[in-house]
mmCIF file of C-alpha atoms in Angstrom:
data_model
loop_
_atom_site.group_PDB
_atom_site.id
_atom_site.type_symbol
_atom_site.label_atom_id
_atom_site.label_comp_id
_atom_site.label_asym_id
_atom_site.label_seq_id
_atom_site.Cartn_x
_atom_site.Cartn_y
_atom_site.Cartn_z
ATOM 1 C CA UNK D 1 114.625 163.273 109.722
ATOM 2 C CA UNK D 2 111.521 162.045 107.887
ATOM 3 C CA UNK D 3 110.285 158.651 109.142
ATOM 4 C CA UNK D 4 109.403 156.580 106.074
ATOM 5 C CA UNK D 5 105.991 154.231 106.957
ATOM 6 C CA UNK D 6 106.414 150.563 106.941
ATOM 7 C CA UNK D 7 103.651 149.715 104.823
ATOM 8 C CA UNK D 8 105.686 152.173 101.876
ATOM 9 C CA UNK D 9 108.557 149.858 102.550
ATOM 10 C CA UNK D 10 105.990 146.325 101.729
ATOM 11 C CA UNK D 11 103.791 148.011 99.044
ATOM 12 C CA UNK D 12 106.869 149.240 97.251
ATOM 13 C CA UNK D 13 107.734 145.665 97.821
ATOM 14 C CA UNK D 14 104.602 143.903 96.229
ATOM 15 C CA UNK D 15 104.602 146.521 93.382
ATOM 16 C CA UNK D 16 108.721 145.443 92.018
ATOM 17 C CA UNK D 17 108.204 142.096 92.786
ATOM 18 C CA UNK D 18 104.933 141.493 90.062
ATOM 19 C CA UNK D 19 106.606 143.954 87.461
ATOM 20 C CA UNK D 20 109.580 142.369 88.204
ATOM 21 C CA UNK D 21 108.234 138.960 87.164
ATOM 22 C CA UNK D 22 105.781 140.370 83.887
ATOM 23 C CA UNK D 23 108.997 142.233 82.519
ATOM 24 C CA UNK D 24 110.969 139.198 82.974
ATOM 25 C CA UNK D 25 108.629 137.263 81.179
ATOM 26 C CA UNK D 26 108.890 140.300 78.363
ATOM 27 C CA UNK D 27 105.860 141.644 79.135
ATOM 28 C CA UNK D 28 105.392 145.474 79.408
ATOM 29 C CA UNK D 29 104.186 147.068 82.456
ATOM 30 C CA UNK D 30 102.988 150.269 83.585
ATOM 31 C CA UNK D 31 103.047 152.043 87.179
ATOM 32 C CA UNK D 32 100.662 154.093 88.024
ATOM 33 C CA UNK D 33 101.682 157.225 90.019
ATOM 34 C CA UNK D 34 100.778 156.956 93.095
ATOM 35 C CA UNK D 35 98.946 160.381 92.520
ATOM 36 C CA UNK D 36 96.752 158.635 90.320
ATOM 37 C CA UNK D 37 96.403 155.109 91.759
ATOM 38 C CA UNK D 38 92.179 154.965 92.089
ATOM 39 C CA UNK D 39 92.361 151.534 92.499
ATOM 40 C CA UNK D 40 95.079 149.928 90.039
ATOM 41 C CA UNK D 41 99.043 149.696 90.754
ATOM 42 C CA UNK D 42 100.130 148.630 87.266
ATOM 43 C CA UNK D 43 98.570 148.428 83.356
ATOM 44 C CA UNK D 44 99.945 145.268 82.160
ATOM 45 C CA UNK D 45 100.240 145.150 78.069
ATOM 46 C CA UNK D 46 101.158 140.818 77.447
ATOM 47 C CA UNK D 47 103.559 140.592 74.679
ATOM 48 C CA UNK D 48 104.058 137.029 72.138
ATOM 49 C CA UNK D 49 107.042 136.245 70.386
ATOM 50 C CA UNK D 50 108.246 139.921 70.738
ATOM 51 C CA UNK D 51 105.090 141.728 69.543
ATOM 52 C CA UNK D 52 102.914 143.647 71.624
ATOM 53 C CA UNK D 53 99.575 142.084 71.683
ATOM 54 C CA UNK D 54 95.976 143.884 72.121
ATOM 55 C CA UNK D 55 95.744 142.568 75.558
ATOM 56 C CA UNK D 56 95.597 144.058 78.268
ATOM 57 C CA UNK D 57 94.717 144.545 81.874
ATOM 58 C CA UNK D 58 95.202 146.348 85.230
ATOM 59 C CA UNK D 59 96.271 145.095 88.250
ATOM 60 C CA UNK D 60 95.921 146.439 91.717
ATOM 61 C CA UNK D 61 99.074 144.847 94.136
ATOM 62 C CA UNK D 62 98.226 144.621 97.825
ATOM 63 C CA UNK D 63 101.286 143.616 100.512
ATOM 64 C CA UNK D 64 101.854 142.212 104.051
ATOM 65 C CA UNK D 65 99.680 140.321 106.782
ATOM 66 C CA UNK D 66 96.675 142.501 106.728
ATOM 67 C CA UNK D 67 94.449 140.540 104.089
ATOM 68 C CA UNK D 68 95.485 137.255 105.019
ATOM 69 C CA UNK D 69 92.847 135.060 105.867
ATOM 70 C CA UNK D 70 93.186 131.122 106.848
ATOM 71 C CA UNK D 71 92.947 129.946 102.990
ATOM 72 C CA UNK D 72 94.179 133.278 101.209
ATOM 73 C CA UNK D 73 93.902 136.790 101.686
ATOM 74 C CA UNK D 74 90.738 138.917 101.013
ATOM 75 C CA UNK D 75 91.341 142.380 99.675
ATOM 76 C CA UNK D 76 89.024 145.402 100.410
ATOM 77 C CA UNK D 77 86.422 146.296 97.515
ATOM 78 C CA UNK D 78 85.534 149.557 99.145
ATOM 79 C CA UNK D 79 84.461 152.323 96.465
ATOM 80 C CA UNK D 80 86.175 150.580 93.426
ATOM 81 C CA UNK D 81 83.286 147.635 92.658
ATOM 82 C CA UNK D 82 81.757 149.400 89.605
ATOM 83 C CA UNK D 83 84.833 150.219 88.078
ATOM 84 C CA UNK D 84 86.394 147.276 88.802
ATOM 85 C CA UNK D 85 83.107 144.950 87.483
ATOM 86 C CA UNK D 86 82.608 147.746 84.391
ATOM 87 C CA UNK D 87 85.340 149.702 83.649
ATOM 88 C CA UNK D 88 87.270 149.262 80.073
ATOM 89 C CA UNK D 89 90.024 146.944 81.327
ATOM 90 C CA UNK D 90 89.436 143.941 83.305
ATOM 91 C CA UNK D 91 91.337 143.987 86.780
ATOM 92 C CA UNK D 92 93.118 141.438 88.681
ATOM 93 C CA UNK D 93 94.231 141.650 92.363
ATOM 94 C CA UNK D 94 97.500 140.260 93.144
ATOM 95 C CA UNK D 95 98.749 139.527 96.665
ATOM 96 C CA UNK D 96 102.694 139.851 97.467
ATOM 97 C CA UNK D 97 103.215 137.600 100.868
ATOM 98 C CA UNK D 98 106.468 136.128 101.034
ATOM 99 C CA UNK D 99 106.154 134.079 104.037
ATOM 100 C CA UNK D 100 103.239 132.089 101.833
ATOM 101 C CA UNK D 101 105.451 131.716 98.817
ATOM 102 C CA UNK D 102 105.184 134.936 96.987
ATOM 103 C CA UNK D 103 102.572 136.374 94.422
ATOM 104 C CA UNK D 104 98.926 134.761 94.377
ATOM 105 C CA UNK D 105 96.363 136.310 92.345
ATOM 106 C CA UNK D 106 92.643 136.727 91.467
ATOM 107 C CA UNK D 107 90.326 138.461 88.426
ATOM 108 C CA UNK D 108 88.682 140.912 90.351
ATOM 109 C CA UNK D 109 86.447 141.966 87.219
ATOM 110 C CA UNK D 110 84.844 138.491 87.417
ATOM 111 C CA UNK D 111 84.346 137.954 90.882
ATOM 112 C CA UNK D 112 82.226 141.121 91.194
ATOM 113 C CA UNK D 113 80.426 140.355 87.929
ATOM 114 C CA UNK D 114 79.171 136.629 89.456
ATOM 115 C CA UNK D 115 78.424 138.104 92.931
ATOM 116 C CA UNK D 116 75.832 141.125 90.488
ATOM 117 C CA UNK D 117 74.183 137.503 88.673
ATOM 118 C CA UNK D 118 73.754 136.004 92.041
ATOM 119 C CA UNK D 119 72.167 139.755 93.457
ATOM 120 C CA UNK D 120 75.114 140.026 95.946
ATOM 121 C CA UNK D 121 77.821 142.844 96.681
ATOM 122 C CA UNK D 122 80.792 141.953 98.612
ATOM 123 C CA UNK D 123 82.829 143.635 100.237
ATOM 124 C CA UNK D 124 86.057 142.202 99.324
ATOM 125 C CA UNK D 125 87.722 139.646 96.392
ATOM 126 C CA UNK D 126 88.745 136.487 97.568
ATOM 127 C CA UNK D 127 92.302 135.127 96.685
ATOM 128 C CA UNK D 128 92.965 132.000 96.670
ATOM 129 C CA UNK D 129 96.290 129.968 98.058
ATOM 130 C CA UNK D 130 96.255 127.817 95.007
ATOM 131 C CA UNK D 131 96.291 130.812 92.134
ATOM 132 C CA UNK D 132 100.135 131.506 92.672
ATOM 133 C CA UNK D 133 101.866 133.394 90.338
ATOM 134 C CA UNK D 134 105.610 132.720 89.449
ATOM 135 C CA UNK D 135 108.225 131.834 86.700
ATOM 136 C CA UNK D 136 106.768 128.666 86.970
ATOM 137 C CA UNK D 137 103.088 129.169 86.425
ATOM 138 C CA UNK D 138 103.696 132.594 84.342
ATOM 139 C CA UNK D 139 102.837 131.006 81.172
ATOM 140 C CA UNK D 140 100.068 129.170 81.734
ATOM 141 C CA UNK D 141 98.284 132.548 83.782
ATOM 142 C CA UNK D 142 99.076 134.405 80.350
ATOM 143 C CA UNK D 143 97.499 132.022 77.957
ATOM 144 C CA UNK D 144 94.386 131.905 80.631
ATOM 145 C CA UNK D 145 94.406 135.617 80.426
ATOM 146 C CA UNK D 146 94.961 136.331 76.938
ATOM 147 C CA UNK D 147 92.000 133.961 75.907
ATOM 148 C CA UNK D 148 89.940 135.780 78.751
ATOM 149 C CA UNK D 149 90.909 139.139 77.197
ATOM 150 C CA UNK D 150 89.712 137.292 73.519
ATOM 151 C CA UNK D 151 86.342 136.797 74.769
ATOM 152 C CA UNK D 152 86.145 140.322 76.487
ATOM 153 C CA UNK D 153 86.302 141.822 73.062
ATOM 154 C CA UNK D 154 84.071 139.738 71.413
ATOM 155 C CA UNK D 155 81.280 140.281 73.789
ATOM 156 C CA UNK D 156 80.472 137.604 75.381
ATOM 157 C CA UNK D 157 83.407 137.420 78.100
ATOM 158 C CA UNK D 158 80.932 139.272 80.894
ATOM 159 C CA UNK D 159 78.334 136.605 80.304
ATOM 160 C CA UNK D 160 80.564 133.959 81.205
ATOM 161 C CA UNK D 161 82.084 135.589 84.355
ATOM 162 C CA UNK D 162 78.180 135.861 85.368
ATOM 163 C CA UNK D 163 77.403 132.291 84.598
ATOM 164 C CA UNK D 164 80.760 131.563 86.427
ATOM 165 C CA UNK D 165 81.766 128.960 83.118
ATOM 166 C CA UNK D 166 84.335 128.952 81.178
ATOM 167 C CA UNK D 167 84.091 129.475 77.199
ATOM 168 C CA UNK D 168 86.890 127.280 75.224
ATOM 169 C CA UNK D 169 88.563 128.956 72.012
ATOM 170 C CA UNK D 170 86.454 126.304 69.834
ATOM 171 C CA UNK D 171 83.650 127.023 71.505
ATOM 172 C CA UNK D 172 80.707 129.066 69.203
ATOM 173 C CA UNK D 173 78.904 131.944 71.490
ATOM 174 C CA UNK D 174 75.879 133.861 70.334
ATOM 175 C CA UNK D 175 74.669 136.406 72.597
ATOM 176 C CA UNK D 176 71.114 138.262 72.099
ATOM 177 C CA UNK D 177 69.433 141.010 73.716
ATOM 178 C CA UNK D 178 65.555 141.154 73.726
ATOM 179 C CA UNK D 179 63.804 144.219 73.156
ATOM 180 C CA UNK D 180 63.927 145.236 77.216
ATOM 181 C CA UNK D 181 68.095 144.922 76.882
ATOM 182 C CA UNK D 182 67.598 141.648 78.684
ATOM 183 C CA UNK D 183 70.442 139.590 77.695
ATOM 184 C CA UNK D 184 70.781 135.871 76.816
ATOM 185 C CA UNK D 185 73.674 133.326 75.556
ATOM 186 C CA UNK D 186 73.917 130.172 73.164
ATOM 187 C CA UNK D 187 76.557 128.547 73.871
ATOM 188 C CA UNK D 188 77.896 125.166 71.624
ATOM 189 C CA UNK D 189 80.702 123.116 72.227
ATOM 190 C CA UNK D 190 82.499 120.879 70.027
ATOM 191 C CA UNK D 191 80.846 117.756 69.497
ATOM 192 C CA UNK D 192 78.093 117.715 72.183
ATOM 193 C CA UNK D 193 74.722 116.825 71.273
ATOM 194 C CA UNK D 194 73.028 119.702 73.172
ATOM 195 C CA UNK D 195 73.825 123.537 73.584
ATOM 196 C CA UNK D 196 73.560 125.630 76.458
ATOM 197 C CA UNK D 197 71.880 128.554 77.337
ATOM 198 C CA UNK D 198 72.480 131.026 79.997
ATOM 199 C CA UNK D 199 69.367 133.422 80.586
ATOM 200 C CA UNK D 200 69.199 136.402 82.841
ATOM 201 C CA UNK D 201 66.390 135.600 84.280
ATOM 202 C CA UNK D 202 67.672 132.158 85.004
ATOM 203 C CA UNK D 203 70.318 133.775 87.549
ATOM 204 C CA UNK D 204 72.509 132.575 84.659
ATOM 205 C CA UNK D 205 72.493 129.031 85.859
ATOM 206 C CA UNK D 206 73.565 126.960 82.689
ATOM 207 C CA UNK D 207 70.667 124.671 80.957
ATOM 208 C CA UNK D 208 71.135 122.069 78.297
ATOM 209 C CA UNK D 209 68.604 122.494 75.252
ATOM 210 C CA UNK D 210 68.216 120.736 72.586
ATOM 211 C CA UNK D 211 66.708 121.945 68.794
ATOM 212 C CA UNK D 212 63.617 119.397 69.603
ATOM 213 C CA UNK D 213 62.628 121.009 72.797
ATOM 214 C CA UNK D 214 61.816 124.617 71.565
ATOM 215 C CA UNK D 215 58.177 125.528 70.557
ATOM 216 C CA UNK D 216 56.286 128.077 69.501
ATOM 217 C CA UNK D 217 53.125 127.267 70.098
ATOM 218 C CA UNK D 218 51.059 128.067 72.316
ATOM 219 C CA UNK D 219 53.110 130.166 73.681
ATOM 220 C CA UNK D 220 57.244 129.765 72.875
ATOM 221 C CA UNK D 221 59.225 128.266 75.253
ATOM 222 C CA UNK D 222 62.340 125.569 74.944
ATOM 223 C CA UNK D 223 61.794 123.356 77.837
ATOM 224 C CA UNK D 224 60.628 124.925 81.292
ATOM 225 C CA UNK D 225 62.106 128.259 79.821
ATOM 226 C CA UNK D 226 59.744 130.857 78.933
ATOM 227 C CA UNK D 227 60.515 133.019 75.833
ATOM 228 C CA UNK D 228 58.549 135.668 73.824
ATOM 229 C CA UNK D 229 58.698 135.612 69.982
ATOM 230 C CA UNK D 230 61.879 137.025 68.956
ATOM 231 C CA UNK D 231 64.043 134.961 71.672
ATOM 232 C CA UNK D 232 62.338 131.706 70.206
ATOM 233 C CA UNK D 233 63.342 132.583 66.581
ATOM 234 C CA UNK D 234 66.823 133.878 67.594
ATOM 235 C CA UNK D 235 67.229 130.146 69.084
ATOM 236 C CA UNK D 236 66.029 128.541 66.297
ATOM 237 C CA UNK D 237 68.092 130.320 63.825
ATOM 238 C CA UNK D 238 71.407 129.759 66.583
ATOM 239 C CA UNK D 239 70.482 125.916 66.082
ATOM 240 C CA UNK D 240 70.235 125.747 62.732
ATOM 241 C CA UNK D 241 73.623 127.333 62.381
ATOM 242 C CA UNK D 242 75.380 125.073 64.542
ATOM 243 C CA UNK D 243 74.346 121.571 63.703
ATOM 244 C CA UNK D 244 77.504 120.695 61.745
ATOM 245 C CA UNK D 245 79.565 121.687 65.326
ATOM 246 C CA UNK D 246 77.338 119.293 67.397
ATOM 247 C CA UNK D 247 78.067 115.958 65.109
ATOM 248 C CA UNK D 248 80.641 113.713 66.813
ATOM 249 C CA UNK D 249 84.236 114.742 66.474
ATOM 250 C CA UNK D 250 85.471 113.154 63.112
ATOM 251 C CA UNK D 251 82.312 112.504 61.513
ATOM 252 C CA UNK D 252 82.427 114.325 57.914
ATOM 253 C CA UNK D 253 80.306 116.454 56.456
ATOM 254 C CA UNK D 254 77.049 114.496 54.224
ATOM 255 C CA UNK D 255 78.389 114.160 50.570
#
């Protein structure tokens, strides 16, 4: 008779156990045939008081000892970086190791997208012993994803995996694009007295500006920050639209 492999036995394994879990949860789930698996096991749609919501994601499951490493388990990049990093859904590796405690996960799609900012190409994505998914953290990993998958369709999610920050809902986000498709961020939060911005050129390290610090003349910069023309009037104009979000929470609006 046929010998079935082992590692059928444990991927079969990791692949039941995270549907499983999403479908118990009501979410809906789709395997990929095994024919067609490039890289993702499952296409996860999350669903909210019994309606289907437009988020979604991909998953590729890994099982067994092989990608355990002494704080996680590491699982193999090889050929799938570029989709992974670019492709139309963002993907998340899970890892199915019982003898750990179960499911622990990662977002694969950011991972690669800081390691591009920081001019780097690894070889595997790190998973972390302290991203466990189960009944008992499934709700709080959906919110986290859902607003993730917000941000992805407004634009501005890639900028923050690349920055490695984190954008809340309340947050306002302007991104720009120069005329050499170099790409920059404003970023204002709720009541601070300065913004941020994140700058390709800056390796998208975050810096603190403030309306006061930008010039034009002689030659337009805001602080250390070089900028040409159009970036300097694009800041301006992102400044003067969020002053009433950088007043102290609970101060009202001037009569």
């Amino acid at each position: 008779m046929p010998k079935v492999p082992e590692s059928r036995r444990v991927a079969r394994m990791a692949v039941n156990e995270v549907r499983a879990l999403l479908e118990r949860h009501g979410h809906i789930v789709q395997e990929i045939d095994g024919g067609n698996d490039h890289g993702e096991d499952l296409h996860v749609t999350f669903v909210r008081n019994e309606q289907r919501t437009e988020d979604s994601l991909a998953i590729q499951v890994k099982g067994g000892v092989s990608t355990r490493t002494r704080k996680g388990h590491r699982i193999p990049v090889g050929d799938h970086g570029s989709n992974w990093r670019d492709g139309s859904l963002p993907v998340l590796c899970v890892v199915h190791d019982p003898e750990r405690g179960g499911l622990f996960w990662a977002n694969a799609t950011r991972q690669l997208r800081r390691a591009r900012a920081l001019r780097k190409t690894p070889k595997s994505i790190v998973v972390s012993r302290h991203f466990v998914l189960n009944d008992a953290h499934i709700d709080a990993f959906v919110e986290g994803m859902r607003h993730y998958l917000i941000r992805e369709r407004e634009g501005v999610g890639r900028w923050a995996d690349m920055a490695d920050v984190e954008f809340a809902p309340e947050d306002i986000v302007k991104p720009f694009q120069n005329e050499y498709g170099e790409p920059m961020v404003f970023w204002q939060r709720r009541g601070e007295p300065f913004a941020v911005l994140l700058h390709h050129d800056l390796d998208w390290d975050p810096v603190p500006v403030q309306e006061r610090m930008l010039r034009f003349e002689p030659i337009p910069s805001i602080g250390n920050v070089i900028l040409n023309t159009a970036e300097a009037h694009w800041l301006m104009g992102c400044f003067k639209s969020t002053e009433w979000w950088r007043r102290p929470i609970g101060q009202s609006d001037p009569a």
